Tab-separated table of C-alpha atoms in Angstrom:
chain	number	residue	atom	x	y	z
A	1	UNK	CA	50.883	5.215	57.798
A	2	UNK	CA	47.657	6.381	59.320
A	3	UNK	CA	45.801	3.489	60.901
A	4	UNK	CA	42.061	3.558	60.678
A	5	UNK	CA	40.274	3.505	64.044
A	6	UNK	CA	38.030	0.505	64.318
A	7	UNK	CA	34.996	0.583	66.595
A	8	UNK	CA	35.180	-2.234	69.123
A	9	UNK	CA	31.526	-3.132	69.679
A	10	UNK	CA	32.462	-5.728	72.307
A	11	UNK	CA	33.371	-2.905	74.680
A	12	UNK	CA	29.954	-1.356	74.155
A	13	UNK	CA	28.416	-4.740	74.914
A	14	UNK	CA	30.260	-4.663	78.249
A	15	UNK	CA	28.813	-1.187	78.877
A	16	UNK	CA	25.309	-2.462	78.125
A	17	UNK	CA	25.680	-5.505	80.382
A	18	UNK	CA	27.082	-3.371	83.231
A	19	UNK	CA	24.201	-0.908	82.868
A	20	UNK	CA	21.530	-3.633	82.773
A	21	UNK	CA	23.007	-5.515	85.741
A	22	UNK	CA	23.471	-2.291	87.714
A	23	UNK	CA	19.909	-1.134	87.042
A	24	UNK	CA	18.560	-4.581	87.903
A	25	UNK	CA	20.447	-4.634	91.216
A	26	UNK	CA	19.358	-1.111	92.170
A	27	UNK	CA	15.725	-1.828	91.270
A	28	UNK	CA	15.711	-5.121	93.194
A	29	UNK	CA	17.408	-3.519	96.194
A	30	UNK	CA	14.716	-0.845	96.314
A	31	UNK	CA	11.908	-3.429	96.140
A	32	UNK	CA	13.218	-5.849	98.788
A	33	UNK	CA	10.778	-6.256	101.661
A	34	UNK	CA	11.943	-5.134	105.081
A	35	UNK	CA	12.782	-7.862	107.563
A	36	UNK	CA	14.006	-10.247	104.853
A	37	UNK	CA	16.974	-11.248	106.965
A	38	UNK	CA	16.741	-12.126	110.636
A	39	UNK	CA	19.987	-10.415	111.658
A	40	UNK	CA	20.994	-7.512	109.444
A	41	UNK	CA	21.967	-4.147	110.935
A	42	UNK	CA	22.306	-2.350	107.574
A	43	UNK	CA	19.302	-3.903	105.855
A	44	UNK	CA	19.088	-6.339	102.978
A	45	UNK	CA	19.242	-3.645	100.304
A	46	UNK	CA	22.618	-2.146	101.230
A	47	UNK	CA	25.040	-4.394	99.354
A	48	UNK	CA	22.955	-4.878	96.186
A	49	UNK	CA	22.471	-1.108	96.097
A	50	UNK	CA	26.207	-0.410	96.463
A	51	UNK	CA	27.154	-2.971	93.809
A	52	UNK	CA	24.388	-1.773	91.461
A	53	UNK	CA	25.420	1.878	91.759
A	54	UNK	CA	29.081	0.903	91.235
A	55	UNK	CA	28.142	-1.040	88.093
A	56	UNK	CA	26.178	1.931	86.749
A	57	UNK	CA	29.059	4.329	87.462
A	58	UNK	CA	31.533	1.977	85.787
A	59	UNK	CA	29.236	1.671	82.763
A	60	UNK	CA	29.156	5.454	82.391
A	61	UNK	CA	32.930	5.760	82.830
A	62	UNK	CA	33.551	3.045	80.241
A	63	UNK	CA	31.018	4.563	77.826
A	64	UNK	CA	32.913	7.857	78.038
A	65	UNK	CA	36.358	6.229	77.754
A	66	UNK	CA	35.662	4.058	74.686
A	67	UNK	CA	35.173	6.870	72.128
A	68	UNK	CA	38.259	8.599	73.531
A	69	UNK	CA	40.369	5.656	72.392
A	70	UNK	CA	40.688	3.757	75.651
A	71	UNK	CA	41.271	0.071	74.963
A	72	UNK	CA	41.923	-2.835	77.255
A	73	UNK	CA	45.432	-4.223	77.336
A	74	UNK	CA	46.051	-7.393	75.417
A	75	UNK	CA	46.482	-10.398	77.661
A	76	UNK	CA	50.183	-11.020	78.189
A	77	UNK	CA	49.803	-14.423	79.823
A	78	UNK	CA	52.275	-16.927	78.481
A	79	UNK	CA	49.792	-19.790	78.644
A	80	UNK	CA	47.202	-17.998	76.506
A	81	UNK	CA	47.202	-18.061	72.734
A	82	UNK	CA	45.173	-15.070	71.491
A	83	UNK	CA	44.984	-16.615	68.026
A	84	UNK	CA	43.009	-19.636	69.235
A	85	UNK	CA	39.236	-19.499	68.752
A	86	UNK	CA	36.915	-19.205	71.732
A	87	UNK	CA	35.813	-22.409	73.402
A	88	UNK	CA	32.057	-21.915	73.095
A	89	UNK	CA	31.314	-25.495	74.116
A	90	UNK	CA	32.800	-24.885	77.571
A	91	UNK	CA	31.033	-21.539	77.879
A	92	UNK	CA	27.726	-23.127	76.852
A	93	UNK	CA	28.100	-25.982	79.334
A	94	UNK	CA	28.899	-23.552	82.162
A	95	UNK	CA	25.877	-21.417	81.256
A	96	UNK	CA	23.723	-24.584	81.171
A	97	UNK	CA	25.029	-25.513	84.649
A	98	UNK	CA	24.175	-22.054	85.936
A	99	UNK	CA	20.680	-22.088	84.401
A	100	UNK	CA	20.132	-25.585	85.818
A	101	UNK	CA	21.087	-24.321	89.258
A	102	UNK	CA	18.643	-21.425	88.965
A	103	UNK	CA	15.811	-23.768	87.957
A	104	UNK	CA	16.544	-26.484	90.527
A	105	UNK	CA	17.510	-24.497	93.633
A	106	UNK	CA	13.930	-24.215	94.908
A	107	UNK	CA	12.797	-27.841	94.489
A	108	UNK	CA	16.108	-29.552	95.343
A	109	UNK	CA	17.577	-26.968	97.699
A	110	UNK	CA	20.817	-25.013	97.873
A	111	UNK	CA	23.050	-27.810	99.110
A	112	UNK	CA	22.167	-30.324	96.402
A	113	UNK	CA	22.111	-27.862	93.495
A	114	UNK	CA	25.288	-26.035	94.468
A	115	UNK	CA	27.091	-29.349	95.053
A	116	UNK	CA	26.151	-30.363	91.519
A	117	UNK	CA	27.033	-26.905	90.200
A	118	UNK	CA	30.472	-26.726	91.837
A	119	UNK	CA	31.322	-30.310	90.897
A	120	UNK	CA	29.957	-29.912	87.385
A	121	UNK	CA	31.798	-26.640	86.787
A	122	UNK	CA	35.087	-28.159	87.934
A	123	UNK	CA	34.545	-31.127	85.622
A	124	UNK	CA	33.612	-28.888	82.677
A	125	UNK	CA	36.750	-26.827	83.267
A	126	UNK	CA	38.897	-29.940	82.967
A	127	UNK	CA	39.220	-31.676	86.330
A	128	UNK	CA	39.112	-35.450	85.915
A	129	UNK	CA	38.703	-36.174	89.654
A	130	UNK	CA	34.928	-36.594	89.591
A	131	UNK	CA	34.439	-37.842	93.152
A	132	UNK	CA	36.747	-35.149	94.531
A	133	UNK	CA	34.902	-32.497	92.471
A	134	UNK	CA	31.588	-33.493	94.036
A	135	UNK	CA	33.159	-33.795	97.500
A	136	UNK	CA	34.647	-30.323	97.351
A	137	UNK	CA	31.346	-29.071	95.924
A	138	UNK	CA	29.518	-30.567	98.918
A	139	UNK	CA	31.922	-28.918	101.370
A	140	UNK	CA	31.494	-25.545	99.633
A	141	UNK	CA	27.711	-25.981	99.496
A	142	UNK	CA	27.386	-26.825	103.186
A	143	UNK	CA	29.808	-24.071	104.225
A	144	UNK	CA	27.950	-21.437	102.212
A	145	UNK	CA	24.540	-22.720	103.387
A	146	UNK	CA	25.473	-22.427	107.055
A	147	UNK	CA	27.431	-19.190	106.537
A	148	UNK	CA	24.316	-17.554	105.144
A	149	UNK	CA	21.924	-19.179	107.623
A	150	UNK	CA	23.932	-18.902	110.841
A	151	UNK	CA	26.289	-16.066	110.049
A	152	UNK	CA	23.983	-13.703	108.171
A	153	UNK	CA	20.573	-14.989	109.214
A	154	UNK	CA	19.530	-15.455	105.600
A	155	UNK	CA	17.832	-18.789	104.986
A	156	UNK	CA	18.710	-20.441	101.693
A	157	UNK	CA	16.242	-22.966	100.265
A	158	UNK	CA	16.679	-26.380	101.861
A	159	UNK	CA	14.528	-28.136	99.276
A	160	UNK	CA	14.146	-31.871	99.785
A	161	UNK	CA	16.623	-31.728	102.690
A	162	UNK	CA	14.257	-29.531	104.721
A	163	UNK	CA	14.270	-30.787	108.282
A	164	UNK	CA	17.645	-32.503	107.847
A	165	UNK	CA	19.844	-29.411	107.551
């Protein structure tokens, strides 16, 4: 029997997202002001430019491969049931956490918002150890704050903790 080829529009959605993200990164990298970071031998635009160009190249490669019949392999994980519906509630809560972090990072600061984000994401994904979630979130937030500030010379917003951190 001849099976009819079905167009998988989800793959084209991935192409579109890769292209938009890649173009956004390249455009932002080209418009970054010089001297953004205190210590940066390659400049602040290098990594966003590399990642943006890679995303654009991958979008083109995928756009060429899809009509030629290239399809992703089905997930062979034994703990995954491909017949189960998507868990849109979890996805929505994670997106809400991420949007909340974007909106609150300036007024509250990186440490507070990322602590809440890390702890909240762990809780949304099923961890019932709420205090430990927030504690690990705080450790990750402080480590990333000082890694960027001391290691890379890039100040993250301190928010209401300005002068304390």
